[in-house]
Short mmCIF file of C-alpha atoms in Angstrom, two decimals:
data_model
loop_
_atom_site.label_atom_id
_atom_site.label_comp_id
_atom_site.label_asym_id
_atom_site.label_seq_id
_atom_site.Cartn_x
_atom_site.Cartn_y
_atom_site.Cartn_z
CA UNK R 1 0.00 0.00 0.00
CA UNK R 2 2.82 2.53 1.21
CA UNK R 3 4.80 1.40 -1.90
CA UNK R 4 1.57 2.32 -4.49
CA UNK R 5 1.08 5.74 -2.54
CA UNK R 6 4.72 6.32 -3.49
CA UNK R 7 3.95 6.27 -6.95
CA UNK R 8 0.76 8.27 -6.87
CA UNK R 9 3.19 10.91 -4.96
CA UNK R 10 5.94 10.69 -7.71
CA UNK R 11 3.35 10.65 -10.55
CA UNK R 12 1.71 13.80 -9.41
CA UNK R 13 4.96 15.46 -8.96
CA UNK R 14 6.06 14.81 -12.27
CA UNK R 15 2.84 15.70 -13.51
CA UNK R 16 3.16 19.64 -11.88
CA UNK R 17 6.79 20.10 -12.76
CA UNK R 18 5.88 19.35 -16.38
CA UNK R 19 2.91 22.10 -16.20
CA UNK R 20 5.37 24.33 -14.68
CA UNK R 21 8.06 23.93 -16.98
CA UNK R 22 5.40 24.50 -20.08
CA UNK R 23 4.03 27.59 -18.75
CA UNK R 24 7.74 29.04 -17.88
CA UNK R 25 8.47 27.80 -21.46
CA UNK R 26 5.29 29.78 -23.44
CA UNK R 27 6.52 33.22 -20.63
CA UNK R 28 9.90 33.22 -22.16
CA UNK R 29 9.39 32.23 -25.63
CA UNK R 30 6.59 35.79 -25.44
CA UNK R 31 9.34 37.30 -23.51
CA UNK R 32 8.88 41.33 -24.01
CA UNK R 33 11.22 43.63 -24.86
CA UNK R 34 11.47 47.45 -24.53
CA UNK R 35 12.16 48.76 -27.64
CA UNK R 36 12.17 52.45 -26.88
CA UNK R 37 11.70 54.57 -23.25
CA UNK R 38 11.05 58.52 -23.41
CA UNK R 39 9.76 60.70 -21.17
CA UNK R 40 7.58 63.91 -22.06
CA UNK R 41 4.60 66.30 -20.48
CA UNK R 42 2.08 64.58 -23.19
CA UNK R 43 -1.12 66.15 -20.77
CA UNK R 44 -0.32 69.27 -19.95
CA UNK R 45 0.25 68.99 -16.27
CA UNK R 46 3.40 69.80 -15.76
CA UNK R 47 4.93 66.41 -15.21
CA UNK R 48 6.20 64.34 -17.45
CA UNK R 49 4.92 60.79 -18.45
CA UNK R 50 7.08 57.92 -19.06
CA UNK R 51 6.20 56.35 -22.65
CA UNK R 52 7.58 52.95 -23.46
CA UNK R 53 7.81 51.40 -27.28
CA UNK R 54 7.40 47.25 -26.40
CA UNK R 55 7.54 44.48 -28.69
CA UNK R 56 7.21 40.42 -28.26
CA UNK R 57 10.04 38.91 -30.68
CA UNK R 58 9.05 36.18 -32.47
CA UNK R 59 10.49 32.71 -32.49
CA UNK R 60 10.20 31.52 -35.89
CA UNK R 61 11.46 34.73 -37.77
CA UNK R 62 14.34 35.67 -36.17
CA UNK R 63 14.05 39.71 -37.19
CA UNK R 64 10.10 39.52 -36.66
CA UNK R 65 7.95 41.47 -34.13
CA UNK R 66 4.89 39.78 -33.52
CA UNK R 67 3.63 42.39 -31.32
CA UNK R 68 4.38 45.73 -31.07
CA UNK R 69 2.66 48.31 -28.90
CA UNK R 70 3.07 51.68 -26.92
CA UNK R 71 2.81 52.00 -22.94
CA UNK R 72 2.25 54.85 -21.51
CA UNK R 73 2.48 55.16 -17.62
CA UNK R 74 0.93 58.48 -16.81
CA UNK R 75 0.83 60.89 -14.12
CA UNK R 76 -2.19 60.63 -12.92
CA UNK R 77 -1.44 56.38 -12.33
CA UNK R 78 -3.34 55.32 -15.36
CA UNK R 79 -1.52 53.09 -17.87
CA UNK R 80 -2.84 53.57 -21.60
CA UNK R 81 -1.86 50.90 -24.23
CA UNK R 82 -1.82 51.77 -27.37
CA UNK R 83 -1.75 48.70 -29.96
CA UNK R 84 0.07 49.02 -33.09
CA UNK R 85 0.85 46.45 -36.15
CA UNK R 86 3.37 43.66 -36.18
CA UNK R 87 6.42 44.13 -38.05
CA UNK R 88 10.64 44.27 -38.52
CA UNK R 89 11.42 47.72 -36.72
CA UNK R 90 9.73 50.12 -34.86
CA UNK R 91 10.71 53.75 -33.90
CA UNK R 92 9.32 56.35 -31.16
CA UNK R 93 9.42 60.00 -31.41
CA UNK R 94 7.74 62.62 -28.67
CA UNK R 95 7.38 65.72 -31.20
CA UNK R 96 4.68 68.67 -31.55
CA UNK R 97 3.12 68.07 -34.84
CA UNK R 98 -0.78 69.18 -34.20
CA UNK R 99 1.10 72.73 -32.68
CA UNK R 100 -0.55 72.91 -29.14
CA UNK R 101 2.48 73.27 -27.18
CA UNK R 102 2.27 69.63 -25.95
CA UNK R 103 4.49 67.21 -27.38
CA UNK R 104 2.76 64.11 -29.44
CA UNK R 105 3.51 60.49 -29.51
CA UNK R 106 4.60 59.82 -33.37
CA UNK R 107 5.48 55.85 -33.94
CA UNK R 108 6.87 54.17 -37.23
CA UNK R 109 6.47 50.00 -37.96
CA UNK R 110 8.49 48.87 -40.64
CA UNK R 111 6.60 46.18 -42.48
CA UNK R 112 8.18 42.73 -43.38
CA UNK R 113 7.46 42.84 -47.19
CA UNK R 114 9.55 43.37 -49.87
CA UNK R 115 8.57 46.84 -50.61
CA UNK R 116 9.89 47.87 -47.55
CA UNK R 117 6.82 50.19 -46.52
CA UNK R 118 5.95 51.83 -42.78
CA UNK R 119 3.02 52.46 -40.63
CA UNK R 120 2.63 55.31 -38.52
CA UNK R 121 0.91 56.25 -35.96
CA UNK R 122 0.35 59.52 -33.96
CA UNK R 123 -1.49 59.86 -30.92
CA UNK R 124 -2.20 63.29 -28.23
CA UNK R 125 -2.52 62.26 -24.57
CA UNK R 126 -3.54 66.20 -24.09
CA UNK R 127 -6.10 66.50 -20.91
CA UNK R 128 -5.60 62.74 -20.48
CA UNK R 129 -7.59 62.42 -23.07
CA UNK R 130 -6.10 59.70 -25.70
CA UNK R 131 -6.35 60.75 -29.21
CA UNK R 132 -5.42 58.92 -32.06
CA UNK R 133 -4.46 62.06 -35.42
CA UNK R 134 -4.06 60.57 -38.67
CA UNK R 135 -0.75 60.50 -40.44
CA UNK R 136 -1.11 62.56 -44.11
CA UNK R 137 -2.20 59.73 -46.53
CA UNK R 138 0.19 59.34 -49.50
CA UNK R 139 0.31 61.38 -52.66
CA UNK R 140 -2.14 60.18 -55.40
CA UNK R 141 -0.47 60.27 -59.01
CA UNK R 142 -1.09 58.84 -62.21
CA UNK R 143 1.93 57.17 -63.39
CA UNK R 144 2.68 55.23 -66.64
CA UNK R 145 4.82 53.64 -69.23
CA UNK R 146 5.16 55.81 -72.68
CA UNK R 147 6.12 55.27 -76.20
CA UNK R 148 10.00 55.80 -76.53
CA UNK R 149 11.45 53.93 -73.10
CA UNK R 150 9.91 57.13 -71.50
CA UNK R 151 7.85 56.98 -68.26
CA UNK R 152 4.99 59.70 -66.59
CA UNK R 153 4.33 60.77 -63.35
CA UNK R 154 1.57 62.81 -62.60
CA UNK R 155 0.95 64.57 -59.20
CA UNK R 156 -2.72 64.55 -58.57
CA UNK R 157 -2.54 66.97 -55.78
CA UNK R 158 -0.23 70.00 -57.57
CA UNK R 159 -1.54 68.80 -61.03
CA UNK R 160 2.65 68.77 -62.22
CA UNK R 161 3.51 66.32 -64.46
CA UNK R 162 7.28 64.97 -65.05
CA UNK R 163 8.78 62.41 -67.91
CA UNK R 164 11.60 60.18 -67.13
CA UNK R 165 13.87 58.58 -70.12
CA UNK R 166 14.07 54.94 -69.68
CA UNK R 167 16.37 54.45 -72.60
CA UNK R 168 19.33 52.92 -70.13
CA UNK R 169 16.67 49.96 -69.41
CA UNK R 170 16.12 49.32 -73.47
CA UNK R 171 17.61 45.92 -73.43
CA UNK R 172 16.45 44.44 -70.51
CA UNK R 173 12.64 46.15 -71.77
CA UNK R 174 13.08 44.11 -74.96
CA UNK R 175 14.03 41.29 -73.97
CA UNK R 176 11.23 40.42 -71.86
CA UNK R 177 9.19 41.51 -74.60
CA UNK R 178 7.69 44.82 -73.32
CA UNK R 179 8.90 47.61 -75.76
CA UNK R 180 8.64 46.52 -79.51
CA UNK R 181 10.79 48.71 -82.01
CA UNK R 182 10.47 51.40 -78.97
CA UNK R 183 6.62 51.02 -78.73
CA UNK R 184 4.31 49.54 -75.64
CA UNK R 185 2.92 46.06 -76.77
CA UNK R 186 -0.17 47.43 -74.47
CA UNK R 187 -0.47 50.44 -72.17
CA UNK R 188 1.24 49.44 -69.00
CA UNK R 189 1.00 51.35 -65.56
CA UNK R 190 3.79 51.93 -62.84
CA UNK R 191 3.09 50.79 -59.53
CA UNK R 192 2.71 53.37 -56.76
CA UNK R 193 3.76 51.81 -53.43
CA UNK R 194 2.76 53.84 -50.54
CA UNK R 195 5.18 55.45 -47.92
CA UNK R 196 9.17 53.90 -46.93
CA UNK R 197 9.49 56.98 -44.66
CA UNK R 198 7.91 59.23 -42.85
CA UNK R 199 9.93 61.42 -40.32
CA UNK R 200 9.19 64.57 -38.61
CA UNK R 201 11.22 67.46 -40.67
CA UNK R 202 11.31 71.16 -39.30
CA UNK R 203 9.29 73.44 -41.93
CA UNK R 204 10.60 76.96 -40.73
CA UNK R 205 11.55 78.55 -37.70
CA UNK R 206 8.34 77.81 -35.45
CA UNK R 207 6.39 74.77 -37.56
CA UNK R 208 7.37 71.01 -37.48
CA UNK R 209 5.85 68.57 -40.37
CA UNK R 210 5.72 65.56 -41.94
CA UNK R 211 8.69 64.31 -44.64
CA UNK R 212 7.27 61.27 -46.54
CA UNK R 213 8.71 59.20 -49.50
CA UNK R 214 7.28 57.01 -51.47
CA UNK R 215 8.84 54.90 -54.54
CA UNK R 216 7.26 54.07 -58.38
CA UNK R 217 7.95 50.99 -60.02
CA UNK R 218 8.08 49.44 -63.16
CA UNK R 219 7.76 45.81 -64.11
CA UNK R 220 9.29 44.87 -60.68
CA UNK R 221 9.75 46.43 -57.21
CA UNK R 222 13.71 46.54 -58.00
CA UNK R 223 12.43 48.73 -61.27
CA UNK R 224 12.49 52.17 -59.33
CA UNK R 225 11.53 54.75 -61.33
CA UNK R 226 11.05 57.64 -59.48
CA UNK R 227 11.25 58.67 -55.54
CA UNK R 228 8.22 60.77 -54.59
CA UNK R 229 8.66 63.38 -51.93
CA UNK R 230 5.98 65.39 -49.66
CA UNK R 231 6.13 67.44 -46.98
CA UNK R 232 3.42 68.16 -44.63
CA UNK R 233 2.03 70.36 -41.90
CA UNK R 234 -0.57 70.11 -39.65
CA UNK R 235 -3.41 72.79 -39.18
CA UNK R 236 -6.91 71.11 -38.52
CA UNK R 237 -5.86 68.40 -40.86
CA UNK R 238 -2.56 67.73 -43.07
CA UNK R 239 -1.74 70.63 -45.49
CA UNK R 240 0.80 69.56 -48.73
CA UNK R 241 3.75 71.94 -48.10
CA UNK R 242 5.79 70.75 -50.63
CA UNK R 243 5.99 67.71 -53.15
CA UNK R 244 8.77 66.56 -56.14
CA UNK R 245 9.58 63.65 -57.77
CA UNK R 246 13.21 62.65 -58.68
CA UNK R 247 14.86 59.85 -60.87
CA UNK R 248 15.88 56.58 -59.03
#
């Protein structure tokens, strides 16, 4: 009898130190990691909160966030999270962009496709009061192949159109068949990829924007055409301050 309650005891022993060892296994392989730690007055209040950038690695993709979100422990003891999208990198800026003398919470996520493209984010924590601003949406242009190894990007927003000679690219255009005797087989459009950057630039002396970029593409996403830039400033909405389009 003593000998069969021995291995009940043992059993159940195992049993727990198994559970434990799978539950301390699933904590560390969702171990998180600070990414980013700033401090700023994001209410108003005079004192400063302490915002964190946090991320959960993942496993399986070595350079992978699975998770990636924004902490922010306040001074009135409230903690606010603020979820964001998954991703390679993420960045944190505290910088004034809506111009109310309180500094904002700006956040980039670099995306794990090819294109290389970002997601931001930019939030007020003015009054306590959490408030998500949208980001200035990317530039809308029509852009196209043309007769001639030639290429056309037009700006929908300044109505400025610019031609790029593609004549360097004549071979490699022929060969797969897309130029014949210097003339489209069939109208073909470029590919407008949405931002790889968007940073906070100063403006002039007293106004901080918005730099974005965004590329245009050919028959592939190593085809760069053009580099599309925009600048941007805040005042009850995102105002175009700027925009050109240079040669890759």
């Amino acid at each position: 009898m003593k000998k069969e309650m021995l291995l009940v005891i043992i059993s159940f022993f195992l049993i727990s130190l198994s559970t434990i060892t799978g539950v301390y296994a699933i904590e560390e392989k969702n171990k998180t990691v600070t990414i980013s730690k700033q401090e700023a007055d994001l209410t108003g209040d005079g004192q400063n909160e302490t915002i964190y950038l946090k991320g959960v690695p993942d496993q399986d993709e070595k350079d992978y966030l699975q998770s990636i979100y924004l902490e922010i422990s306040a001074s009135n003891g409230r903690t606010y999270s603020l979820p964001l999208e998954s991703g390679t990198k993420a960045s944190l800026q505290m910088v004034d962009l809506n111009h109310d003398g309180l500094k904002d919470i700006f956040a980039n996520v670099l995306s794990s496709d090819t294109e290389g493209t970002v997601k931001s984010y930019l939030f007020t924590l003015k009054n306590f009061v959490r408030t998500e601003l949208t980001v200035p949406e990317p530039l809308e242009m029509d852009a196209k192949f043309k007769n001639g190894y030639k290429a056309e990007i037009k700006l929908a927003d300044t109505g400025k159109t610019y031609l790029f000679d593609l004549k360097e690219r004549k071979g490699y255009y022929k060969k797969i068949g897309f130029y014949y005797r210097g003339k489209l087989n069939e109208p073909m459009e470029l590919t407008v990829n949405t931002y790889n950057n968007l940073k906070p630039v100063q403006i002039d002396g007293q106004r901080v924007g918005l730099k974005g970029q965004q590329t245009v593409t050919g028959i592939a996403n190593a085809d760069t055409i053009a580099y599309v830039e925009s600048i941007w400033y805040y005042d009850r909405g995102w105002k175009l301050f700027k925009a050109d389009v240079k040669p890759s």
